Amino acid sequence: MRIKTRWNNQDKQRTIEETASALSFTLWRMCMQSLLNLENEGFQTDTQMQRLTVIEEYLAFLLHAVDRIVYNKMDEEERAIFINALAKKLADYVQDNGRDLGGPGDYRAPFIELLNDRMDGYAEFGFFDFEPSFQMSRYFGDAVTRVLGEHQRKWVTTQVIDIEVPFFMKTMKRAITSLLPELPREETA
């Protein structure tokens, strides 16, 4: 998957909000690709709104992962600004797409509520060196399984743990380390 790996004008100083905006677009694209992966593997979504709900679960997981990654890389105030700006931009995507798919309504507030709920849930699990613990991945997989329903229960969590989480973490690591250059870069051989 192609992602933004550098700024057009590398000499220009970027605000935390600009960086969050750029990362939010990458996260949104990652979620769209992952949803297509699920569907290409035979996991069924019945409506466009159900697809959006799956994407919301993906976004909640990714937002928490970003928060864990930047926890020791930014001071508390910077991190709060960054994560809030990222959450607001993701909520804008959810609102715009919800309105397009489901008509007028407030899609932002339920998504923010989901983010807060999932942030609390994911906080119970370990996350080390750009990698969620197995328990966190399973919690995420179970959340996606609940959205897809009983007829998908058997294999969705396994698909999320074995395929989607590694895809997310590899792609997100590239995006974060390029957009936030003060973070450590992955060694390449």
Tab-separated table of N, CA, C and O in Angstrom, residues 11-130:
chain	number	residue	atom	x	y	z
A	11	ASP	N	11.855	21.057	4.423
A	11	ASP	CA	12.463	22.081	5.268
A	11	ASP	C	11.440	22.847	6.104
A	11	ASP	O	11.797	23.504	7.077
A	12	LYS	N	10.186	22.778	5.721
A	12	LYS	CA	9.138	23.517	6.432
A	12	LYS	C	8.799	22.808	7.744
A	12	LYS	O	8.631	21.595	7.792
A	13	GLN	N	8.695	23.585	8.785
A	13	GLN	CA	8.289	23.060	10.089
A	13	GLN	C	6.785	22.781	10.076
A	13	GLN	O	6.007	23.608	9.623
A	14	ARG	N	6.357	21.637	10.540
A	14	ARG	CA	4.949	21.249	10.564
A	14	ARG	C	4.394	21.360	11.978
A	14	ARG	O	5.081	21.080	12.951
A	15	THR	N	3.137	21.751	12.060
A	15	THR	CA	2.479	21.777	13.364
A	15	THR	C	2.051	20.361	13.729
A	15	THR	O	1.965	19.472	12.865
A	16	ILE	N	1.758	20.187	14.987
A	16	ILE	CA	1.257	18.894	15.450
A	16	ILE	C	-0.056	18.567	14.744
A	16	ILE	O	-0.290	17.426	14.337
A	17	GLU	N	-0.895	19.566	14.544
A	17	GLU	CA	-2.187	19.358	13.887
A	17	GLU	C	-2.011	18.957	12.427
A	17	GLU	O	-2.751	18.103	11.923
A	18	GLU	N	-1.046	19.553	11.726
A	18	GLU	CA	-0.781	19.179	10.331
A	18	GLU	C	-0.297	17.733	10.241
A	18	GLU	O	-0.702	16.984	9.347
A	19	THR	N	0.548	17.356	11.168
A	19	THR	CA	1.049	15.989	11.186
A	19	THR	C	-0.088	15.015	11.480
A	19	THR	O	-0.199	13.970	10.833
A	20	ALA	N	-0.949	15.364	12.421
A	20	ALA	CA	-2.099	14.510	12.744
A	20	ALA	C	-3.016	14.371	11.535
A	20	ALA	O	-3.531	13.280	11.259
A	21	SER	N	-3.222	15.447	10.810
A	21	SER	CA	-4.074	15.408	9.624
A	21	SER	C	-3.496	14.473	8.562
A	21	SER	O	-4.213	13.670	7.970
A	22	ALA	N	-2.200	14.578	8.325
A	22	ALA	CA	-1.561	13.700	7.337
A	22	ALA	C	-1.651	12.244	7.763
A	22	ALA	O	-1.955	11.362	6.951
A	23	LEU	N	-1.414	11.979	9.043
A	23	LEU	CA	-1.493	10.612	9.534
A	23	LEU	C	-2.922	10.087	9.479
A	23	LEU	O	-3.151	8.919	9.166
A	24	SER	N	-3.899	10.937	9.746
A	24	SER	CA	-5.296	10.490	9.730
A	24	SER	C	-5.681	9.981	8.345
A	24	SER	O	-6.386	8.973	8.223
A	25	PHE	N	-5.219	10.641	7.300
A	25	PHE	CA	-5.521	10.193	5.946
A	25	PHE	C	-4.910	8.818	5.687
A	25	PHE	O	-5.544	7.937	5.109
A	26	THR	N	-3.683	8.623	6.147
A	26	THR	CA	-3.029	7.323	5.989
A	26	THR	C	-3.793	6.242	6.752
A	26	THR	O	-4.020	5.143	6.231
A	27	LEU	N	-4.199	6.537	7.981
A	27	LEU	CA	-4.957	5.557	8.768
A	27	LEU	C	-6.272	5.206	8.085
A	27	LEU	O	-6.668	4.041	8.042
A	28	TRP	N	-6.951	6.216	7.543
A	28	TRP	CA	-8.215	5.970	6.844
A	28	TRP	C	-7.982	5.032	5.651
A	28	TRP	O	-8.717	4.072	5.456
A	29	ARG	N	-6.953	5.300	4.875
A	29	ARG	CA	-6.652	4.450	3.711
A	29	ARG	C	-6.294	3.031	4.142
A	29	ARG	O	-6.673	2.068	3.489
A	30	MET	N	-5.557	2.904	5.230
A	30	MET	CA	-5.217	1.582	5.737
A	30	MET	C	-6.484	0.799	6.085
A	30	MET	O	-6.592	-0.391	5.788
A	31	CYS	N	-7.424	1.475	6.710
A	31	CYS	CA	-8.678	0.824	7.100
A	31	CYS	C	-9.476	0.384	5.883
A	31	CYS	O	-10.049	-0.709	5.867
A	32	MET	N	-9.513	1.222	4.875
A	32	MET	CA	-10.222	0.863	3.648
A	32	MET	C	-9.585	-0.376	3.015
A	32	MET	O	-10.285	-1.295	2.592
A	33	GLN	N	-8.261	-0.404	2.960
A	33	GLN	CA	-7.561	-1.552	2.385
A	33	GLN	C	-7.809	-2.809	3.201
A	33	GLN	O	-8.041	-3.888	2.655
A	34	SER	N	-7.782	-2.686	4.507
A	34	SER	CA	-8.001	-3.840	5.373
A	34	SER	C	-9.421	-4.378	5.236
A	34	SER	O	-9.636	-5.591	5.243
A	35	LEU	N	-10.393	-3.483	5.101
A	35	LEU	CA	-11.773	-3.923	4.886
A	35	LEU	C	-11.871	-4.701	3.574
A	35	LEU	O	-12.514	-5.756	3.514
A	36	LEU	N	-11.219	-4.218	2.539
A	36	LEU	CA	-11.203	-4.940	1.265
A	36	LEU	C	-10.534	-6.303	1.425
A	36	LEU	O	-10.993	-7.292	0.856
A	37	ASN	N	-9.458	-6.359	2.217
A	37	ASN	CA	-8.807	-7.643	2.490
A	37	ASN	C	-9.791	-8.626	3.119
A	37	ASN	O	-9.854	-9.794	2.726
A	38	LEU	N	-10.530	-8.145	4.122
A	38	LEU	CA	-11.525	-9.004	4.780
A	38	LEU	C	-12.544	-9.523	3.772
A	38	LEU	O	-12.842	-10.722	3.741
A	39	GLU	N	-13.079	-8.628	2.973
A	39	GLU	CA	-14.097	-9.023	2.008
A	39	GLU	C	-13.525	-9.956	0.944
A	39	GLU	O	-14.185	-10.914	0.532
A	40	ASN	N	-12.292	-9.723	0.516
A	40	ASN	CA	-11.659	-10.604	-0.460
A	40	ASN	C	-11.376	-11.992	0.099
A	40	ASN	O	-11.250	-12.954	-0.656
A	41	GLU	N	-11.286	-12.085	1.407
A	41	GLU	CA	-11.105	-13.382	2.061
A	41	GLU	C	-12.440	-14.087	2.325
A	41	GLU	O	-12.466	-15.154	2.925
A	42	GLY	N	-13.521	-13.468	1.908
A	42	GLY	CA	-14.826	-14.116	2.017
A	42	GLY	C	-15.651	-13.701	3.218
A	42	GLY	O	-16.724	-14.254	3.448
A	43	PHE	N	-15.173	-12.740	3.997
A	43	PHE	CA	-15.961	-12.260	5.123
A	43	PHE	C	-16.975	-11.255	4.595
A	43	PHE	O	-16.626	-10.312	3.912
A	44	GLN	N	-18.210	-11.480	4.933
A	44	GLN	CA	-19.318	-10.736	4.340
A	44	GLN	C	-19.716	-9.529	5.179
A	44	GLN	O	-19.854	-9.622	6.389
A	45	THR	N	-19.897	-8.412	4.491
A	45	THR	CA	-20.570	-7.265	5.088
A	45	THR	C	-21.888	-7.112	4.352
A	45	THR	O	-21.960	-7.316	3.141
A	46	ASP	N	-22.933	-6.784	5.082
A	46	ASP	CA	-24.270	-6.763	4.491
A	46	ASP	C	-24.711	-5.383	4.034
A	46	ASP	O	-25.553	-5.271	3.153
A	47	THR	N	-24.165	-4.326	4.639
A	47	THR	CA	-24.572	-2.965	4.277
A	47	THR	C	-23.360	-2.048	4.285
A	47	THR	O	-22.321	-2.362	4.886
A	48	GLN	N	-23.511	-0.903	3.659
A	48	GLN	CA	-22.446	0.092	3.680
A	48	GLN	C	-22.211	0.616	5.096
A	48	GLN	O	-21.074	0.884	5.494
A	49	MET	N	-23.278	0.737	5.865
A	49	MET	CA	-23.125	1.213	7.246
A	49	MET	C	-22.374	0.185	8.097
A	49	MET	O	-21.600	0.562	8.979
A	50	GLN	N	-22.585	-1.095	7.837
A	50	GLN	CA	-21.827	-2.112	8.554
A	50	GLN	C	-20.342	-2.009	8.196
A	50	GLN	O	-19.484	-2.142	9.066
A	51	ARG	N	-20.054	-1.732	6.943
A	51	ARG	CA	-18.667	-1.536	6.524
A	51	ARG	C	-18.051	-0.354	7.285
A	51	ARG	O	-16.917	-0.434	7.758
A	52	LEU	N	-18.811	0.725	7.408
A	52	LEU	CA	-18.315	1.898	8.143
A	52	LEU	C	-18.084	1.548	9.611
A	52	LEU	O	-17.102	1.992	10.215
A	53	THR	N	-18.934	0.730	10.180
A	53	THR	CA	-18.774	0.327	11.577
A	53	THR	C	-17.508	-0.507	11.760
A	53	THR	O	-16.802	-0.367	12.769
A	54	VAL	N	-17.187	-1.369	10.794
A	54	VAL	CA	-15.930	-2.116	10.843
A	54	VAL	C	-14.759	-1.136	10.799
A	54	VAL	O	-13.816	-1.247	11.584
A	55	ILE	N	-14.832	-0.169	9.908
A	55	ILE	CA	-13.767	0.833	9.796
A	55	ILE	C	-13.616	1.607	11.100
A	55	ILE	O	-12.499	1.901	11.532
A	56	GLU	N	-14.725	1.915	11.763
A	56	GLU	CA	-14.649	2.608	13.050
A	56	GLU	C	-13.881	1.786	14.072
A	56	GLU	O	-13.079	2.333	14.845
A	57	GLU	N	-14.103	0.477	14.101
A	57	GLU	CA	-13.351	-0.394	15.020
A	57	GLU	C	-11.868	-0.375	14.668
A	57	GLU	O	-11.011	-0.314	15.547
A	58	TYR	N	-11.570	-0.416	13.379
A	58	TYR	CA	-10.175	-0.336	12.940
A	58	TYR	C	-9.541	0.978	13.405
A	58	TYR	O	-8.424	0.992	13.905
A	59	LEU	N	-10.254	2.069	13.193
A	59	LEU	CA	-9.725	3.377	13.566
A	59	LEU	C	-9.484	3.477	15.067
A	59	LEU	O	-8.486	4.066	15.502
A	60	ALA	N	-10.385	2.916	15.861
A	60	ALA	CA	-10.212	2.950	17.318
A	60	ALA	C	-8.941	2.204	17.721
A	60	ALA	O	-8.167	2.682	18.558
A	61	PHE	N	-8.724	1.054	17.113
A	61	PHE	CA	-7.511	0.292	17.401
A	61	PHE	C	-6.263	1.083	16.998
A	61	PHE	O	-5.295	1.198	17.757
A	62	LEU	N	-6.294	1.643	15.799
A	62	LEU	CA	-5.135	2.370	15.298
A	62	LEU	C	-4.855	3.634	16.108
A	62	LEU	O	-3.690	3.961	16.361
A	63	LEU	N	-5.892	4.338	16.503
A	63	LEU	CA	-5.682	5.531	17.321
A	63	LEU	C	-5.002	5.151	18.630
A	63	LEU	O	-4.067	5.817	19.077
A	64	HIS	N	-5.464	4.079	19.242
A	64	HIS	CA	-4.834	3.651	20.487
A	64	HIS	C	-3.376	3.251	20.243
A	64	HIS	O	-2.490	3.594	21.039
A	65	ALA	N	-3.117	2.548	19.147
A	65	ALA	CA	-1.744	2.141	18.832
A	65	ALA	C	-0.847	3.366	18.634
A	65	ALA	O	0.283	3.399	19.135
A	66	VAL	N	-1.347	4.369	17.928
A	66	VAL	CA	-0.571	5.600	17.738
A	66	VAL	C	-0.281	6.237	19.094
A	66	VAL	O	0.846	6.667	19.363
A	67	ASP	N	-1.282	6.284	19.952
A	67	ASP	CA	-1.086	6.874	21.273
A	67	ASP	C	0.004	6.134	22.038
A	67	ASP	O	0.859	6.754	22.677
A	68	ARG	N	-0.004	4.820	21.956
A	68	ARG	CA	1.026	4.041	22.638
A	68	ARG	C	2.410	4.305	22.046
A	68	ARG	O	3.396	4.378	22.763
A	69	ILE	N	2.471	4.437	20.739
A	69	ILE	CA	3.756	4.644	20.073
A	69	ILE	C	4.354	6.002	20.437
A	69	ILE	O	5.556	6.116	20.676
A	70	VAL	N	3.535	7.039	20.495
A	70	VAL	CA	4.062	8.384	20.764
A	70	VAL	C	4.140	8.701	22.255
A	70	VAL	O	4.655	9.761	22.623
A	71	TYR	N	3.682	7.800	23.104
A	71	TYR	CA	3.628	8.050	24.541
A	71	TYR	C	4.947	8.559	25.105
A	71	TYR	O	4.980	9.543	25.844
A	72	ASN	N	6.043	7.898	24.794
A	72	ASN	CA	7.346	8.313	25.314
A	72	ASN	C	8.128	9.178	24.337
A	72	ASN	O	9.280	9.509	24.591
A	73	LYS	N	7.511	9.525	23.220
A	73	LYS	CA	8.205	10.297	22.188
A	73	LYS	C	7.812	11.768	22.188
A	73	LYS	O	8.457	12.576	21.555
A	74	MET	N	6.726	12.093	22.866
A	74	MET	CA	6.243	13.474	22.958
A	74	MET	C	6.002	13.777	24.428
A	74	MET	O	5.723	12.870	25.206
A	75	ASP	N	6.075	15.063	24.770
A	75	ASP	CA	5.699	15.389	26.145
A	75	ASP	C	4.175	15.285	26.256
A	75	ASP	O	3.469	15.153	25.258
A	76	GLU	N	3.681	15.324	27.461
A	76	GLU	CA	2.260	15.072	27.709
A	76	GLU	C	1.346	16.045	26.960
A	76	GLU	O	0.323	15.648	26.393
A	77	GLU	N	1.722	17.316	26.942
A	77	GLU	CA	0.899	18.314	26.262
A	77	GLU	C	0.888	18.091	24.742
A	77	GLU	O	-0.165	18.136	24.112
A	78	GLU	N	2.060	17.853	24.168
A	78	GLU	CA	2.137	17.594	22.722
A	78	GLU	C	1.324	16.354	22.345
A	78	GLU	O	0.613	16.356	21.344
A	79	ARG	N	1.488	15.320	23.136
A	79	ARG	CA	0.775	14.070	22.873
A	79	ARG	C	-0.727	14.291	22.939
A	79	ARG	O	-1.482	13.807	22.090
A	80	ALA	N	-1.214	15.015	23.922
A	80	ALA	CA	-2.648	15.283	24.049
A	80	ALA	C	-3.154	16.052	22.831
A	80	ALA	O	-4.206	15.721	22.267
A	81	ILE	N	-2.403	17.062	22.401
A	81	ILE	CA	-2.794	17.840	21.223
A	81	ILE	C	-2.811	16.937	19.992
A	81	ILE	O	-3.755	16.957	19.197
A	82	PHE	N	-1.766	16.131	19.836
A	82	PHE	CA	-1.636	15.257	18.677
A	82	PHE	C	-2.770	14.225	18.613
A	82	PHE	O	-3.439	14.082	17.584
A	83	ILE	N	-3.005	13.528	19.703
A	83	ILE	CA	-4.031	12.475	19.713
A	83	ILE	C	-5.425	13.083	19.554
A	83	ILE	O	-6.264	12.541	18.826
A	84	ASN	N	-5.688	14.221	20.193
A	84	ASN	CA	-6.994	14.875	20.025
A	84	ASN	C	-7.196	15.346	18.589
A	84	ASN	O	-8.284	15.192	18.029
A	85	ALA	N	-6.163	15.919	17.984
A	85	ALA	CA	-6.275	16.366	16.584
A	85	ALA	C	-6.490	15.172	15.658
A	85	ALA	O	-7.302	15.233	14.726
A	86	LEU	N	-5.794	14.090	15.931
A	86	LEU	CA	-5.952	12.877	15.126
A	86	LEU	C	-7.366	12.312	15.278
A	86	LEU	O	-8.029	11.993	14.286
A	87	ALA	N	-7.860	12.246	16.507
A	87	ALA	CA	-9.219	11.734	16.752
A	87	ALA	C	-10.262	12.622	16.073
A	87	ALA	O	-11.225	12.105	15.470
A	88	LYS	N	-10.097	13.924	16.152
A	88	LYS	CA	-11.059	14.837	15.516
A	88	LYS	C	-11.067	14.675	14.003
A	88	LYS	O	-12.132	14.677	13.375
A	89	LYS	N	-9.896	14.516	13.413
A	89	LYS	CA	-9.826	14.352	11.960
A	89	LYS	C	-10.451	13.010	11.550
A	89	LYS	O	-11.184	12.939	10.554
A	90	LEU	N	-10.193	11.965	12.317
A	90	LEU	CA	-10.816	10.668	12.032
A	90	LEU	C	-12.333	10.768	12.179
A	90	LEU	O	-13.080	10.192	11.374
A	91	ALA	N	-12.785	11.496	13.187
A	91	ALA	CA	-14.226	11.698	13.374
A	91	ALA	C	-14.832	12.462	12.206
A	91	ALA	O	-15.975	12.199	11.817
A	92	ASP	N	-14.078	13.381	11.622
A	92	ASP	CA	-14.555	14.084	10.419
A	92	ASP	C	-14.773	13.108	9.275
A	92	ASP	O	-15.776	13.182	8.561
A	93	TYR	N	-13.832	12.184	9.082
A	93	TYR	CA	-13.993	11.167	8.030
A	93	TYR	C	-15.226	10.309	8.285
A	93	TYR	O	-15.991	10.012	7.367
A	94	VAL	N	-15.409	9.899	9.527
A	94	VAL	CA	-16.569	9.079	9.875
A	94	VAL	C	-17.857	9.868	9.631
A	94	VAL	O	-18.814	9.345	9.056
A	95	GLN	N	-17.890	11.126	10.056
A	95	GLN	CA	-19.073	11.964	9.862
A	95	GLN	C	-19.395	12.118	8.376
A	95	GLN	O	-20.542	11.926	7.960
A	96	ASP	N	-18.401	12.456	7.586
A	96	ASP	CA	-18.624	12.657	6.149
A	96	ASP	C	-19.112	11.379	5.468
A	96	ASP	O	-20.057	11.404	4.673
A	97	ASN	N	-18.474	10.271	5.782
A	97	ASN	CA	-18.869	9.010	5.156
A	97	ASN	C	-20.201	8.505	5.685
A	97	ASN	O	-20.997	7.955	4.923
A	98	GLY	N	-20.457	8.698	6.962
A	98	GLY	CA	-21.751	8.312	7.529
A	98	GLY	C	-22.889	9.081	6.888
A	98	GLY	O	-23.924	8.501	6.547
A	99	ARG	N	-22.687	10.361	6.704
A	99	ARG	CA	-23.701	11.188	6.062
A	99	ARG	C	-23.920	10.738	4.610
A	99	ARG	O	-25.050	10.649	4.137
A	100	ASP	N	-22.828	10.423	3.902
A	100	ASP	CA	-22.949	9.956	2.519
A	100	ASP	C	-23.675	8.621	2.430
A	100	ASP	O	-24.458	8.395	1.503
A	101	LEU	N	-23.417	7.739	3.387
A	101	LEU	CA	-23.990	6.393	3.338
A	101	LEU	C	-25.349	6.281	4.007
A	101	LEU	O	-26.210	5.534	3.546
A	102	GLY	N	-25.550	6.995	5.103
A	102	GLY	CA	-26.762	6.828	5.897
A	102	GLY	C	-27.681	8.027	5.933
A	102	GLY	O	-28.704	8.008	6.602
A	103	GLY	N	-27.293	9.096	5.273
A	103	GLY	CA	-28.120	10.294	5.282
A	103	GLY	C	-27.748	11.214	6.427
A	103	GLY	O	-26.811	10.954	7.184
A	104	PRO	N	-28.494	12.305	6.582
A	104	PRO	CA	-28.184	13.280	7.637
A	104	PRO	C	-28.218	12.641	9.023
A	104	PRO	O	-28.990	11.721	9.276
A	105	GLY	N	-27.367	13.150	9.886
A	105	GLY	CA	-27.326	12.651	11.257
A	105	GLY	C	-25.980	12.922	11.883
A	105	GLY	O	-25.045	13.386	11.229
A	106	ASP	N	-25.891	12.615	13.160
A	106	ASP	CA	-24.649	12.795	13.901
A	106	ASP	C	-23.942	11.454	13.995
A	106	ASP	O	-24.347	10.582	14.753
A	107	TYR	N	-22.903	11.281	13.217
A	107	TYR	CA	-22.098	10.069	13.242
A	107	TYR	C	-20.825	10.286	14.056
A	107	TYR	O	-20.175	9.332	14.452
A	108	ARG	N	-20.504	11.550	14.289
A	108	ARG	CA	-19.287	11.911	15.011
A	108	ARG	C	-19.376	11.524	16.494
A	108	ARG	O	-18.467	10.893	17.026
A	109	ALA	N	-20.443	11.918	17.171
A	109	ALA	CA	-20.553	11.674	18.616
A	109	ALA	C	-20.500	10.186	18.968
A	109	ALA	O	-19.767	9.801	19.887
A	110	PRO	N	-21.237	9.308	18.269
A	110	PRO	CA	-21.113	7.881	18.585
A	110	PRO	C	-19.702	7.340	18.335
A	110	PRO	O	-19.223	6.474	19.066
A	111	PHE	N	-19.034	7.877	17.313
A	111	PHE	CA	-17.669	7.437	17.042
A	111	PHE	C	-16.730	7.879	18.169
A	111	PHE	O	-15.893	7.090	18.625
A	112	ILE	N	-16.859	9.105	18.635
A	112	ILE	CA	-16.024	9.587	19.750
A	112	ILE	C	-16.290	8.741	20.996
A	112	ILE	O	-15.360	8.383	21.730
A	113	GLU	N	-17.546	8.394	21.213
A	113	GLU	CA	-17.887	7.521	22.345
A	113	GLU	C	-17.206	6.158	22.197
A	113	GLU	O	-16.673	5.606	23.159
A	114	LEU	N	-17.222	5.611	20.972
A	114	LEU	CA	-16.534	4.344	20.711
A	114	LEU	C	-15.036	4.485	20.975
A	114	LEU	O	-14.429	3.608	21.611
A	115	LEU	N	-14.435	5.574	20.507
A	115	LEU	CA	-13.008	5.792	20.747
A	115	LEU	C	-12.695	5.793	22.240
A	115	LEU	O	-11.742	5.140	22.683
A	116	ASN	N	-13.485	6.522	23.005
A	116	ASN	CA	-13.246	6.584	24.457
A	116	ASN	C	-13.391	5.213	25.103
A	116	ASN	O	-12.580	4.831	25.951
A	117	ASP	N	-14.399	4.471	24.680
A	117	ASP	CA	-14.614	3.130	25.221
A	117	ASP	C	-13.454	2.203	24.872
A	117	ASP	O	-12.927	1.492	25.723
A	118	ARG	N	-13.052	2.229	23.624
A	118	ARG	CA	-11.969	1.340	23.192
A	118	ARG	C	-10.623	1.762	23.780
A	118	ARG	O	-9.800	0.902	24.094
A	119	MET	N	-10.399	3.057	23.933
A	119	MET	CA	-9.134	3.495	24.545
A	119	MET	C	-9.013	2.917	25.955
A	119	MET	O	-7.949	2.443	26.345
A	120	ASP	N	-10.116	2.929	26.689
A	120	ASP	CA	-10.115	2.332	28.031
A	120	ASP	C	-9.874	0.825	27.960
A	120	ASP	O	-9.108	0.275	28.752
A	121	GLY	N	-10.528	0.164	27.023
A	121	GLY	CA	-10.374	-1.283	26.885
A	121	GLY	C	-8.964	-1.688	26.490
A	121	GLY	O	-8.363	-2.583	27.103
A	122	TYR	N	-8.420	-1.037	25.477
A	122	TYR	CA	-7.070	-1.375	25.013
A	122	TYR	C	-6.003	-1.037	26.041
A	122	TYR	O	-4.930	-1.641	26.045
A	123	ALA	N	-6.275	-0.080	26.917
A	123	ALA	CA	-5.297	0.318	27.923
A	123	ALA	C	-4.958	-0.822	28.883
A	123	ALA	O	-3.910	-0.794	29.528
A	124	GLU	N	-5.804	-1.817	28.941
A	124	GLU	CA	-5.580	-2.958	29.833
A	124	GLU	C	-4.500	-3.911	29.324
A	124	GLU	O	-4.057	-4.787	30.058
A	125	PHE	N	-4.070	-3.746	28.073
A	125	PHE	CA	-3.184	-4.718	27.446
A	125	PHE	C	-1.820	-4.116	27.133
A	125	PHE	O	-1.673	-2.910	27.002
A	126	GLY	N	-0.832	-4.996	26.969
A	126	GLY	CA	0.520	-4.565	26.667
A	126	GLY	C	0.697	-4.139	25.215
A	126	GLY	O	-0.034	-4.570	24.320
A	127	PHE	N	1.697	-3.295	25.016
A	127	PHE	CA	2.058	-2.819	23.687
A	127	PHE	C	3.543	-2.497	23.748
A	127	PHE	O	3.960	-1.622	24.496
A	128	PHE	N	4.353	-3.203	22.944
A	128	PHE	CA	5.795	-3.063	23.053
A	128	PHE	C	6.431	-2.906	21.678
A	128	PHE	O	6.200	-3.735	20.792
A	129	ASP	N	7.220	-1.840	21.502
A	129	ASP	CA	8.027	-1.665	20.302
A	129	ASP	C	7.207	-1.835	19.022
A	129	ASP	O	7.484	-2.687	18.196
A	130	PHE	N	6.196	-0.999	18.867
A	130	PHE	CA	5.333	-0.999	17.687
A	130	PHE	C	4.508	-2.282	17.548
A	130	PHE	O	4.022	-2.575	16.461
